[in-house]
Amino acid sequence: MEQAMTTGANAGAYREKYRPQYHFTPPTMWMNDPNGMVYFEGEYHLFYQHHPDGMTWGPMHWGHAVSRDLVHWEHLPIALAPDGNGAIFSGSAVVDWTDSCGLLGGRPGLVALFTHADHYPGSTRPRQRQSLAYSTDRGRTWTMYAGNPVLSDERFTDFRDPKVIWYEPGAYWVMVLAAGDRVRLYTSGDLKAWTFASEFGADEGSHDGVWECPDLIELPVEGSAGQRKWALLVSIGDHPELADGSKTQYFVGSFDGLAFVNEASAERVLWLDHGRDNYAGVTWADAPRDGGRKVAVGWMSNWKYANQTPTSTWRSAMTLPRELSLRETPEGLRLVQRPISELQGLRQAGREVLLRDAAVEPGENLLAGVCGDVYELVCELEPGTAAEIGFKLRTSAEEETVIGYRAAEQTLIVDRRRSGESSFHDGFACRHELRVPLRKGRLRLQLFVDQSSVELFVHDGEIVLTDQIFPDPASTGLALYAEGGEGRAVELQLYPLKSMYALVGV
Ligand code: FRU
């Protein structure tokens, strides 16, 4: 069963070493947070923090791309560039259907709210103020509002990343904004004049670092008869003394149009992702308008080492788009992330590898004949008598990334210590271990491997681990292993994935 799963000959563009084949990357140069995500007239817009003149963070612009399926992207010219009010930090965009801002000539159009970053005159103290830009041509060109900035407050130095949502019951706009290590909420009828509504977070959740990039989202509770709750996502900046770097927490509760209330205990910290590389994630506004699904994307890096990752012509990728929902668990309501169904279109028809009810024995590898670098793997494992069962991927004699489960301790392990190039930062080569109880004696995994990442969705999206890896292109081995006893692959489907570039002819 010799089966090659490389993405095939697509020589030239976007084939550099480590270049992801189905994750969004900037064409060249530096990228960080996703920004301004909005769905309008059949297009998903993705803007991003971009330094077009350098491979490290620098004067921030908004890069821009559009997609009809959230999988294949068309790069567009830079949308917003620094001006007299400063650089363009993170923010959001909305469809202003009624031209509430009065800048769109009476027709629906796009309005972006973002942070203008500069310094207080004659001082080295950073100044962060919220500004507005608008577009009447489907986001192709943008005009800065002449009255910028629209929201400032000298009491706060870290005061940024406005995420604006339309609050339907009250028919007004709500902005959630990071301010120091909490968030502040504002309301507006016209996107230009903002009134303070409430503050959240002083004694809630983790305060390991500065709070950034919040998002406030109403989500369905799975399996309920139409029950909905609100989730507040908050990213937390890198803390030099903490190994895990920048990360994202979330709260679940209620929102009455003015204030968010956390309905779990204030001390309980809920992490969005248990890997190292998912930061600043927020959701698409208006996406899609009919179904109302909420799709998030994060920046697949970590401020701990983001400026040093070993890529050549571009730096950083986004996570896969994930549809969010809430699930009632024995511990309470938890955020669930599922890769969007559009990704199934990347599966290479007729090239899948299937196993059913297969014994996994020590010293044997049922996937020995399979090699690959870009694929999706869906499976249900039963540890049985094995002390440890799992996968070793992107392997060679020197390299491997391990996804393992230890039944006695009920722990899941993702180990990238030998995953490939890691010398660029001391903290990169690491191993995560977390407690994950089996469901009916089984572990359900969905795994996405790309040229420089591994994304693991456990128990249908209830637990997620996102990690960059930088394996040698020749490290394409794959093993299903068991140690100390015999386990079982109840079922396993492995799909080589097409490159997103194969279809757009670049
Ligand atoms: C998060 C962040 C934001 C800020 C942007 C600057 O990664 O620090 O808070 O707006 O990046 O690029």
Coordinates of C-alpha atoms and ligand atoms in Angstrom, one line a residue, residues 30-35 48-50 57-62 88-91 115 117 128 158-162 178 210-214 235-237 246 279-280 299 303, ligand 1:
W30 CA 5.1 39.8 8.0
M31 CA 1.5 39.1 9.2
N32 CA -0.1 39.0 12.6
D33 CA -3.7 39.2 13.8
P34 CA -6.7 38.7 11.5
N35 CA -8.7 41.9 11.2
Y48 CA -4.7 41.3 8.6
Q49 CA -2.0 43.1 10.5
H50 CA 0.7 43.4 8.0
W57 CA 6.6 43.3 13.1
G58 CA 6.8 47.0 12.0
P59 CA 4.5 49.9 11.0
M60 CA 1.2 48.2 10.8
H61 CA -1.0 48.2 7.7
W62 CA -4.2 46.2 6.9
I88 CA -3.3 50.8 11.7
F89 CA -3.6 48.3 14.6
S90 CA -6.2 45.6 14.9
G91 CA -10.0 46.1 14.6
T115 CA -7.0 51.4 16.4
A117 CA -1.5 53.9 17.1
Q128 CA -4.1 54.3 21.0
D158 CA -3.3 49.9 26.2
F159 CA -6.6 50.8 24.6
R160 CA -7.2 48.9 21.4
D161 CA -8.7 46.3 19.0
P162 CA -12.3 47.4 18.7
A178 CA -9.4 46.0 25.2
V210 CA -2.4 42.6 28.7
W211 CA -5.8 41.9 27.3
E212 CA -6.1 42.2 23.5
C213 CA -8.5 41.5 20.6
P214 CA -11.8 40.8 22.3
S235 CA -6.5 37.2 24.0
I236 CA -3.8 37.7 26.5
G237 CA -0.4 39.0 25.5
S246 CA 0.4 34.6 24.2
Y279 CA -3.9 34.0 19.0
A280 CA -6.0 37.1 18.5
W299 CA -3.2 34.0 14.0
W303 CA 4.4 36.5 20.4
Ligands
FRU1 C1 -2.3 41.4 19.2 C2 -1.9 42.9 19.0 C3 -3.0 43.8 19.1 C4 -2.6 45.0 18.3 C5 -1.8 44.4 17.2 C6 -0.7 45.2 16.7 O1 -1.5 40.5 18.6 O2 -0.9 43.2 19.9 O3 -3.4 44.1 20.4 O4 -3.7 45.8 17.8 O5 -1.4 43.1 17.7 O6 -0.1 44.6 15.6

